[in-house]
Short mmCIF file of C-alpha atoms and ligand atoms in Angstrom, two decimals:
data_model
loop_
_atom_site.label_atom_id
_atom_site.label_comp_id
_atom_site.label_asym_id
_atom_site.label_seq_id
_atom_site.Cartn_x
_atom_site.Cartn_y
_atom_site.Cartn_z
CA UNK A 19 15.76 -16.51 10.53
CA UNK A 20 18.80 -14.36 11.50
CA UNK A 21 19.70 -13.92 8.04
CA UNK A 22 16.74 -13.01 6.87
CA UNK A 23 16.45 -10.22 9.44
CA UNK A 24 19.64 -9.62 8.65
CA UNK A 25 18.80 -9.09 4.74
CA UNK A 26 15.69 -6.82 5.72
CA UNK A 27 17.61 -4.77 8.60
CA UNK A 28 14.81 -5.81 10.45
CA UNK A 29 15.09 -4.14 14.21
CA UNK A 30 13.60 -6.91 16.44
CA UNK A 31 11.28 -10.11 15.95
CA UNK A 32 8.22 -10.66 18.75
CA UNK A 33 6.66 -13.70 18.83
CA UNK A 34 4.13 -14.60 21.25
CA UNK A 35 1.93 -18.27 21.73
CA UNK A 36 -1.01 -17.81 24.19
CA UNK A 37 -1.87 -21.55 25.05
CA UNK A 38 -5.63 -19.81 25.74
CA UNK A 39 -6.92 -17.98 22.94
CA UNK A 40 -5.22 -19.94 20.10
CA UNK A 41 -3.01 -17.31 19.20
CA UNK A 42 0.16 -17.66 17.62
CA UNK A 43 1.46 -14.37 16.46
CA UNK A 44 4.52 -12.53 15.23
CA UNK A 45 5.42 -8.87 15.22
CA UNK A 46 8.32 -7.29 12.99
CA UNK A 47 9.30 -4.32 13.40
CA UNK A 48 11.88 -3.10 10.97
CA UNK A 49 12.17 0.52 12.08
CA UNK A 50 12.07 2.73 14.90
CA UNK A 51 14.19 5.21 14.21
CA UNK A 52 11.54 8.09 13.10
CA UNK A 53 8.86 7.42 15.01
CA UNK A 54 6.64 4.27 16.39
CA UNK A 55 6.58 1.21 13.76
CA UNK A 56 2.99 1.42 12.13
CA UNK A 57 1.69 -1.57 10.38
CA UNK A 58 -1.30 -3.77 9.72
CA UNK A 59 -2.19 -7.02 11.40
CA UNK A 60 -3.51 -9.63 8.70
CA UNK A 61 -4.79 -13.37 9.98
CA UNK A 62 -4.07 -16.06 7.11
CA UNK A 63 -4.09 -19.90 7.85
CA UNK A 64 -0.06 -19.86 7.21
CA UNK A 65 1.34 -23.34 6.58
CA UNK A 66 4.44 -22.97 8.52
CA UNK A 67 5.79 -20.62 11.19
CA UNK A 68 9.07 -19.50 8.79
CA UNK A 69 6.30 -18.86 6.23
CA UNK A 70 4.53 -16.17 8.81
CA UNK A 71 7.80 -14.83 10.00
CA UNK A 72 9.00 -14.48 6.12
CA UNK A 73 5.67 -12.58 5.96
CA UNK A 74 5.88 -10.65 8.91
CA UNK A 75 9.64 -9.12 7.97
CA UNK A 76 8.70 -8.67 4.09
CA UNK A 77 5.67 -6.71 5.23
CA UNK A 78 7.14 -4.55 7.79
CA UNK A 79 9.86 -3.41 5.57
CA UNK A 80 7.47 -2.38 2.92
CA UNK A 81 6.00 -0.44 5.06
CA UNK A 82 9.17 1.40 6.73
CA UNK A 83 9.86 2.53 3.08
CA UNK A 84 6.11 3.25 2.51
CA UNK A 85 6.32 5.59 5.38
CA UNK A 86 9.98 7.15 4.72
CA UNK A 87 8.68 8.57 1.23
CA UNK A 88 5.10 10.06 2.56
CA UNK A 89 7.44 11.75 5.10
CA UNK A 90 5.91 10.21 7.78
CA UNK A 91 7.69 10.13 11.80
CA UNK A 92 6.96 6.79 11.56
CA UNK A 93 9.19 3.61 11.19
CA UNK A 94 7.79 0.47 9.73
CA UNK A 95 5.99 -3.07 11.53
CA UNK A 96 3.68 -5.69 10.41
CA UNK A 97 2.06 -8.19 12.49
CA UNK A 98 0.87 -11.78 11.42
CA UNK A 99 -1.81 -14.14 13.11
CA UNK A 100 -1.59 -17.49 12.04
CA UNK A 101 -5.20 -18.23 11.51
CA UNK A 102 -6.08 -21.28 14.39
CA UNK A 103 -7.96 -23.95 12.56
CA UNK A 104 -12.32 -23.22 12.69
CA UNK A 105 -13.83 -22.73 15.03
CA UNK A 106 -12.18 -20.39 17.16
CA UNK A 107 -13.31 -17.71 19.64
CA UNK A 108 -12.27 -14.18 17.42
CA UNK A 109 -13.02 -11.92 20.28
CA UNK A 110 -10.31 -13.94 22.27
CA UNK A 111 -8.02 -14.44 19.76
CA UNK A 112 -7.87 -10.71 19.52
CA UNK A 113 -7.97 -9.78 23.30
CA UNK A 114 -4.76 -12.13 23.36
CA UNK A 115 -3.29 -10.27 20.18
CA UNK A 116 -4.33 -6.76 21.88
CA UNK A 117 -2.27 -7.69 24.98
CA UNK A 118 0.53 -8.45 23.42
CA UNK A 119 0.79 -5.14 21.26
CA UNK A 120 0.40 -2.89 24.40
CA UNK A 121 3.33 -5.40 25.92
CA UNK A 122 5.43 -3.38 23.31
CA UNK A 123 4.94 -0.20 24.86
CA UNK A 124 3.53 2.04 21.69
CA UNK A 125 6.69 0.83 19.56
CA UNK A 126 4.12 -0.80 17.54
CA UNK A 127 0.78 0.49 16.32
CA UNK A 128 -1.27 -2.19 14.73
CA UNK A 129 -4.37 -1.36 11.87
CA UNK A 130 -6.59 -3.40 9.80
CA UNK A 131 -5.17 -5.60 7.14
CA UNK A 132 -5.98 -8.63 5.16
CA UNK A 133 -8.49 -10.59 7.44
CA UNK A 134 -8.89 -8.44 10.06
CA UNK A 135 -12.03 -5.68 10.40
CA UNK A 136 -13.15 -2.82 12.25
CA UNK A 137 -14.84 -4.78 14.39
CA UNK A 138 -11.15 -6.92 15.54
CA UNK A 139 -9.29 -3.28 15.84
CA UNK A 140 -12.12 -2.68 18.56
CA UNK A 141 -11.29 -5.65 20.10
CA UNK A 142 -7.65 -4.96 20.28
CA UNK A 143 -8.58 -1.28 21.38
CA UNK A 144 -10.33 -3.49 24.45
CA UNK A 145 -7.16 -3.92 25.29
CA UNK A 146 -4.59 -1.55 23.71
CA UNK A 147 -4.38 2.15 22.97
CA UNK A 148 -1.85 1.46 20.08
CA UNK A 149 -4.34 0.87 17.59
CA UNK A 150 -6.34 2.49 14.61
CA UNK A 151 -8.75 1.85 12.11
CA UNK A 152 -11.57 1.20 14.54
CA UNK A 153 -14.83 2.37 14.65
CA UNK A 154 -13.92 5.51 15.81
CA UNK A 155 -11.61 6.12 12.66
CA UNK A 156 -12.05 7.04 9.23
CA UNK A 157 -12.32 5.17 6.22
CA UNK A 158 -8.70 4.90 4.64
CA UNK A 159 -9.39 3.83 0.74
CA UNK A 160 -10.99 7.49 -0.47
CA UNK A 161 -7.11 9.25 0.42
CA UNK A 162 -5.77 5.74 -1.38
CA UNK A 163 -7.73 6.86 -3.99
CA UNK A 164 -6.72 10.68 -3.63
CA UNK A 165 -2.83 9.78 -3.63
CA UNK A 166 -3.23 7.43 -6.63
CA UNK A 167 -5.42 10.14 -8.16
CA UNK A 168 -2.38 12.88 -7.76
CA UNK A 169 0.06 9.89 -8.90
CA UNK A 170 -1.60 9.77 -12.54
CA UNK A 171 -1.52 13.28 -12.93
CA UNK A 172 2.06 13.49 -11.92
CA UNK A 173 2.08 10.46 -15.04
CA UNK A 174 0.29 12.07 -17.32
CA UNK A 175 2.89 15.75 -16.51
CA UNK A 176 5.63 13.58 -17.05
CA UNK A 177 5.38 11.79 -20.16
CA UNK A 178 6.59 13.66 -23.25
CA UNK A 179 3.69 13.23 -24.93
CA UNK A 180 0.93 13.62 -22.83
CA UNK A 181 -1.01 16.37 -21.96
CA UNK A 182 -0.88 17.49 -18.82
CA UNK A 183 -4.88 17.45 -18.11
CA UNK A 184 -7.15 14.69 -17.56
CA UNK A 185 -9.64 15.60 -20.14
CA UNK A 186 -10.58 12.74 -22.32
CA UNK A 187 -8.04 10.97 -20.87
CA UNK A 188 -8.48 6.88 -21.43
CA UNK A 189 -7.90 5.25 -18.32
CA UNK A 190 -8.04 1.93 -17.73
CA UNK A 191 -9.02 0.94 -13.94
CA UNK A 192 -8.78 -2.75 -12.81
CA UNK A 193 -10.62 -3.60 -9.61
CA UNK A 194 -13.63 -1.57 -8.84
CA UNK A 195 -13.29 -2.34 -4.43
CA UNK A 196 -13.61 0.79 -2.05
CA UNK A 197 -10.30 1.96 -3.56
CA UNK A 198 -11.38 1.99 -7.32
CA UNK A 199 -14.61 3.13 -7.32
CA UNK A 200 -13.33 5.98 -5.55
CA UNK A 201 -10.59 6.82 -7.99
CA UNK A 202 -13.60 6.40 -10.84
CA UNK A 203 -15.53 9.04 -9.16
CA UNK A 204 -12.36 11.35 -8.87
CA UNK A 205 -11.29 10.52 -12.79
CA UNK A 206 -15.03 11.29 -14.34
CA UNK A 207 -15.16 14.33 -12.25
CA UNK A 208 -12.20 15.33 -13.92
CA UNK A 209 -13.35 14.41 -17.54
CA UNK A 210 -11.96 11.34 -18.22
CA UNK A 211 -12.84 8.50 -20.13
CA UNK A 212 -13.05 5.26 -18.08
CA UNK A 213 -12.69 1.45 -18.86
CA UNK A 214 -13.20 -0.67 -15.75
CA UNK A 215 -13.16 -4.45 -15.04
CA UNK A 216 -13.92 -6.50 -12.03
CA UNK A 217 -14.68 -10.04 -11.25
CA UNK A 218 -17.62 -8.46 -9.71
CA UNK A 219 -20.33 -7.76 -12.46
CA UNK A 220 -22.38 -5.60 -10.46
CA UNK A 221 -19.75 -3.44 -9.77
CA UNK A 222 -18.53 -3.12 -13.05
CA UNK A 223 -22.35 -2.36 -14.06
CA UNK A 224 -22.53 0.16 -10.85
CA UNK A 225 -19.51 2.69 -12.91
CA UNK A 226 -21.39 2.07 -16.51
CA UNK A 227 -24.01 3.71 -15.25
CA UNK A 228 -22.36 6.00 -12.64
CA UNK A 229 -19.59 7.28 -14.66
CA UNK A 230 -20.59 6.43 -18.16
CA UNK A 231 -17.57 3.92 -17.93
CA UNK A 232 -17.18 0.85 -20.86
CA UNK A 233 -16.61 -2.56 -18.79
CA UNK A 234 -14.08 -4.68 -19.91
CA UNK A 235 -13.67 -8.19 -19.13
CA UNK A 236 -11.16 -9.34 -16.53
CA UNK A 237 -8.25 -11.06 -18.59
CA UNK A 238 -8.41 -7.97 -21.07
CA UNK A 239 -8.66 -4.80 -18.92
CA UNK A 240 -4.63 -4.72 -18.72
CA UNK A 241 -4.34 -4.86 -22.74
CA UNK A 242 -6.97 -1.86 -23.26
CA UNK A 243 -5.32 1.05 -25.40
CA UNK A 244 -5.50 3.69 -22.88
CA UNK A 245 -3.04 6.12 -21.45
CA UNK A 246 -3.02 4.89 -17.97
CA UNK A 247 -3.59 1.59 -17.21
CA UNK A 248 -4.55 1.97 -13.04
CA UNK A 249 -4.04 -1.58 -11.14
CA UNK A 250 -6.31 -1.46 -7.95
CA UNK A 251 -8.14 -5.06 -7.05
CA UNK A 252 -5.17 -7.69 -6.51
CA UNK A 253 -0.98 -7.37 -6.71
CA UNK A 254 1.26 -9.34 -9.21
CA UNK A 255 -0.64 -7.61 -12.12
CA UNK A 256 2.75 -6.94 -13.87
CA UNK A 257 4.65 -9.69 -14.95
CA UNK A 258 6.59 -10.41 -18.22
CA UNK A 259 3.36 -11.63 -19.91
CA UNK A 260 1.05 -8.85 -18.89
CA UNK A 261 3.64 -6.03 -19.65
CA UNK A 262 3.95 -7.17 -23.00
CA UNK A 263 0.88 -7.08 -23.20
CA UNK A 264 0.02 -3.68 -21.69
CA UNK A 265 -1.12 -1.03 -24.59
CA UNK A 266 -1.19 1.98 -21.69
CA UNK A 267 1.39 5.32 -21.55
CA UNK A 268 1.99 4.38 -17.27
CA UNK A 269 0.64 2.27 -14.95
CA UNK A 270 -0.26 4.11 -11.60
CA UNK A 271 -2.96 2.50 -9.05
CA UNK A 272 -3.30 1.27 -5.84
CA UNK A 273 -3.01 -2.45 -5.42
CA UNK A 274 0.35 -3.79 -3.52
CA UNK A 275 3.20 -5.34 -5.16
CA UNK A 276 2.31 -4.87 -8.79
CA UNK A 277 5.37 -5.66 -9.75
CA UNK A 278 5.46 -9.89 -10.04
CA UNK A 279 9.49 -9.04 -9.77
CA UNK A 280 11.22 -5.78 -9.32
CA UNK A 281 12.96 -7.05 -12.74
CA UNK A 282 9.47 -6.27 -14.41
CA UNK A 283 10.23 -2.54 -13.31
CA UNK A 284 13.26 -2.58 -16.13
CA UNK A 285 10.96 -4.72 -18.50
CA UNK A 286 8.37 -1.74 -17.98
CA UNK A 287 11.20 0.89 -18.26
CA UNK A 288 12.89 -0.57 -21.66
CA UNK A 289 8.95 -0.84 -23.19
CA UNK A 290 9.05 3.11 -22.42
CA UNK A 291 6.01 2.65 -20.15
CA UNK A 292 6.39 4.81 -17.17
CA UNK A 293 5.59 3.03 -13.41
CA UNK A 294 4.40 5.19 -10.64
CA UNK A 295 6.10 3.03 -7.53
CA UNK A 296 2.79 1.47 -5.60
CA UNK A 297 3.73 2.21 -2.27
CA UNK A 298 4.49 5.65 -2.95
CA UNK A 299 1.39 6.28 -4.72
CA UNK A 300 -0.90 4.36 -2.44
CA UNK A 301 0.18 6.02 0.54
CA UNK A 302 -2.65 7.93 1.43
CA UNK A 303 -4.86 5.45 3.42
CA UNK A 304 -1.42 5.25 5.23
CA UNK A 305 -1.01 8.63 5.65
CA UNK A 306 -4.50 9.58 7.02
CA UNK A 307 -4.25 6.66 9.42
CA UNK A 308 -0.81 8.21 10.45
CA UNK A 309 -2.45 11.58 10.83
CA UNK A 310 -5.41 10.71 12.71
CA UNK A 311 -3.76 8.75 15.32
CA UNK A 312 -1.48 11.31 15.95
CA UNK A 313 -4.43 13.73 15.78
CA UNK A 314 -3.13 16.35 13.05
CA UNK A 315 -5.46 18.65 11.10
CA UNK A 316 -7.07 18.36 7.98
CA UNK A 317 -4.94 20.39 6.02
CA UNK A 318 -1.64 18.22 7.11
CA UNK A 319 -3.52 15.28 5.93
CA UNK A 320 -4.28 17.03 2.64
CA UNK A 321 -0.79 19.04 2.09
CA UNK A 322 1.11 15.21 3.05
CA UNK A 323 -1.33 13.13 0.59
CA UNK A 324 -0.80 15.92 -2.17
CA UNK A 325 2.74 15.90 -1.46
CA UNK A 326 2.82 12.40 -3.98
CA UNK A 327 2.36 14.19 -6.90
CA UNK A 328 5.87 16.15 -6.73
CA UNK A 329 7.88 12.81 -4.98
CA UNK A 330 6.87 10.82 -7.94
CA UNK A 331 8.01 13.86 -10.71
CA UNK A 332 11.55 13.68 -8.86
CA UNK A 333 11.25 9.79 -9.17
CA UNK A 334 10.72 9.92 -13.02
CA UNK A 335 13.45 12.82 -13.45
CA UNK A 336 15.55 10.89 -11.94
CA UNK A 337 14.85 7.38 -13.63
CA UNK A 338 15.28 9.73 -16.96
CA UNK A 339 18.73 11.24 -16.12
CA UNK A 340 20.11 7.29 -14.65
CA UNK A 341 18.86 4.94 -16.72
CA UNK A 342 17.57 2.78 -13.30
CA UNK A 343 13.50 2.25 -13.21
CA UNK A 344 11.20 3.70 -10.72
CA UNK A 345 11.05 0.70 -8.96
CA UNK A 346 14.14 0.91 -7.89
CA UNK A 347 14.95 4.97 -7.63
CA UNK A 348 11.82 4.38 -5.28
CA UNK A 349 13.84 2.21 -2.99
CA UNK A 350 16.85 4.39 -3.22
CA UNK A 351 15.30 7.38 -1.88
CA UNK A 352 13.65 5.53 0.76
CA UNK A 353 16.45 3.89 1.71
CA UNK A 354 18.44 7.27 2.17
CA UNK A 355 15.73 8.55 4.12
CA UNK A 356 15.71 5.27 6.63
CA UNK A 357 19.75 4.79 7.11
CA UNK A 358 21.75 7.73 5.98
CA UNK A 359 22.29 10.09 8.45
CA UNK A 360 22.77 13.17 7.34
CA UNK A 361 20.84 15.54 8.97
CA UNK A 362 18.52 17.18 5.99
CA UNK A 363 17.46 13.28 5.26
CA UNK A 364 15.91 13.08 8.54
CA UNK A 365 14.38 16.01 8.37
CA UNK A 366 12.36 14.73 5.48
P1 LIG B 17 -11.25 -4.07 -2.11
O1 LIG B 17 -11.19 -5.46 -1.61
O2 LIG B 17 -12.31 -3.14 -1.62
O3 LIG B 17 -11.33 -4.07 -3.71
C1 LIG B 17 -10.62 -4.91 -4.55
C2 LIG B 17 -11.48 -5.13 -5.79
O4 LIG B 17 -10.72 -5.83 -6.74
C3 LIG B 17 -12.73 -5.96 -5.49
O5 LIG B 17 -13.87 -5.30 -6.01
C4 LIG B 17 -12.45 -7.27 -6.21
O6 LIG B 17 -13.64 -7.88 -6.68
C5 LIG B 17 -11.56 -6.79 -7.35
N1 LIG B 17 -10.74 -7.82 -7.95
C6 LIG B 17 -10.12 -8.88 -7.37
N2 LIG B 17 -9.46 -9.60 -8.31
C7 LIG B 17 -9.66 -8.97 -9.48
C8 LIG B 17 -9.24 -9.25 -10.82
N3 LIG B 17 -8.48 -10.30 -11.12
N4 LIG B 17 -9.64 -8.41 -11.81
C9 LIG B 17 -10.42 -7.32 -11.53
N5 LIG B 17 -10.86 -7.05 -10.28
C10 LIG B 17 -10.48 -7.85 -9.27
O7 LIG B 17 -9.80 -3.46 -1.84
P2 LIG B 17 -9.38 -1.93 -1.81
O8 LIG B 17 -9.41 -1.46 -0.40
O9 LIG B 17 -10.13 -1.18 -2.85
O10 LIG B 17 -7.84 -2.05 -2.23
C11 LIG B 17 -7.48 -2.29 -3.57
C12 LIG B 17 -5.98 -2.54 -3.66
O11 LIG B 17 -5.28 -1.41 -3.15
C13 LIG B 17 -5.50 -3.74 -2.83
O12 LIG B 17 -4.40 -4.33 -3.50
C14 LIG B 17 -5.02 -3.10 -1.55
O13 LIG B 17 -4.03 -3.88 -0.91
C15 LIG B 17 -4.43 -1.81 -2.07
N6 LIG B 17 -4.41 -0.74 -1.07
C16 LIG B 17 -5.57 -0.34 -0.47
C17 LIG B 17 -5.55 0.69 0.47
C18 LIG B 17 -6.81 1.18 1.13
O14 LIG B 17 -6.79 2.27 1.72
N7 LIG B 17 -7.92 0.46 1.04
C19 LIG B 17 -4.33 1.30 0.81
C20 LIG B 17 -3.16 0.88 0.17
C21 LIG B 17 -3.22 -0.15 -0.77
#
């Protein structure tokens, strides 16, 4: 366990068992150091506590880097429930979790995350003020959709030979959830042609008709001829098969972890395809949670979620002048912005 903190520069482990409620839980938070750790909390039936924990430190350093490239005053944290075997009282399960975040004194802010609803974050606000996504929040996905939205136009400006307008554009969009359809509105708005797959037919049927869009079955939506190919229903999309495979200019879209490997991010590099970095570009849901805890204006949110577009043309200049792929420039700059200390970095 110590060496894996180690590896991640993890700050500190919680872990807290509540013989009442069920609840087994662990908190990492990787970073303090510019501002409270923000992170989800998602409740999966985990096999084995090292298996959570792995989770838990993985997670929250993904997000300290998420946060260090939107420019956020925020470090990085992730929580983990490990789901109690059914049935089990939720409401208590989540008072117990609640108590335990306040216990960390607002170094932690927890949000919504795989498993967990609105409905849970109200819970937890029951208990906590450390908190967001509850009913009294916003809807993250449609600023997802607005940062991934400014990330393909920042593709299409970058590539040699693309033209820097969205006009007739073929974009191919895989996942049609409250983050795709979104994008699909922003894209036909704009005058591009969509191709759209989901494992949901109704949704795929909902943007034919909406946005005039061609549905494409599920195991050939990444192989469509298209200039951007835009991941957005489940990570691990790009792996040595698929990128082979890929007939697309860039990817750029919201789901996590696209990358199966961050070796696939020099497979995707050497095939000329360029990769706008996920967790850059699908920082905005981030970002507008950020913005409304902290009770900003509008035009913060708006100037901070824009702010992708020219992060991700420094990204590909500087993946063209070294050689190195996104991927990893990505993780450099992040990286610089987290541990160096020179004073203009933290100023970011
Ligand atoms: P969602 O659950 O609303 O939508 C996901 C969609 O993908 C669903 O319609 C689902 O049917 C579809 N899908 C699943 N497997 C698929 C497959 N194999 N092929 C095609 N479609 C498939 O989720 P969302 O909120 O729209 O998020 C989409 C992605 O973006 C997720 O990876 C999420 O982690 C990531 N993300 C979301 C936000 C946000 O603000 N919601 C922020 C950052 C990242």
């Amino acid at each position: 366990m110590f060496r894996e903190i180690t590896e991640a520069r993890v700050n500190d482990l919680h872990c807290r068992y509540d013989e009442e409620s069920g609840l087994q839980s662990i908190i990492a938070i990787h970073s303090t150091r510019r501002g409270p750790a923000l992170g989800g909390c998602r409740i999966i039936p985990y096999n084995s506590s090292e298996e959570a924990v792995t989770d838990a430190i993985r997670l929250a350093k993904g997000m300290s880097y998420k946060a260090a490239l939107a420019g956020l005053n925020l470090g990085g944290g992730k929580a983990v429930i490990m789901e109690p075997p059914q049935p089990y009282d939720r409401q208590r399960l989540f008072s117990a979790f609640g108590r335990f975040v306040e216990e960390l004194n607002g170094r932690y802010i927890t949000a919504m995350d795989s498993g967990t609803s609105v409905s849970d974050m109200d819970t937890i606000n029951s208990q906590t003020r450390h908190v967001t996504c509850t009913s009294n929040s916003g809807n993250p996905a449609p600023h997802t959709a607005e940062g991934v939205f400014y990330g393909i136009q920042a593709s299409l400006k970058a590539h040699p030979e693309l033209a820097d307008n969205l006009k007739g554009m073929r974009i191919a969009v895989q996942g049609l959830g409250n983050v795709g359809y979104a994008l699909c509105q922003r894209l036909h708005q704009e005058g591009a042609k969509l191709f759209v797959s989901d494992i949901d037919d109704s949704k795929v049927s909902q943007c034919e008709r909406a946005f005039k869009a061609v549905g494409v079955d599920t195991g050939d939506i990444h192989k469509t001829p298209c200039e951007i190919f835009s991941p957005c229903g489940l990570g691990g999309t790009l792996s040595e098969q698929t990128i082979g495979e890929l007939q697309c200019a860039a990817v750029a879209g919201s789901a996590n972890n696209q990358l199966l490997t961050p070796e696939c991010g020099y497979t995707l590099y050497k095939k000329g395809v360029l990769y706008a970095p996920d967790y850059l570009i699908n920082a905005g849901g981030l970002i507008f949670v950020a913005m409304s805890h902290q009770r900003r204006t509008e035009q913060e949110l708006s100037r901070r979620v824009e702010a992708i577009h020219p992060t991700l043309l420094e990204i590909f200049r500087r993946e063209q002048q070294s050689g190195e792929p996104s991927n990893i420039i990505a993780d450099h700059m992040a990286e610089a912005i987290l541990f160096d200390n020179s004073p203009d970095q933290l100023s970011a």
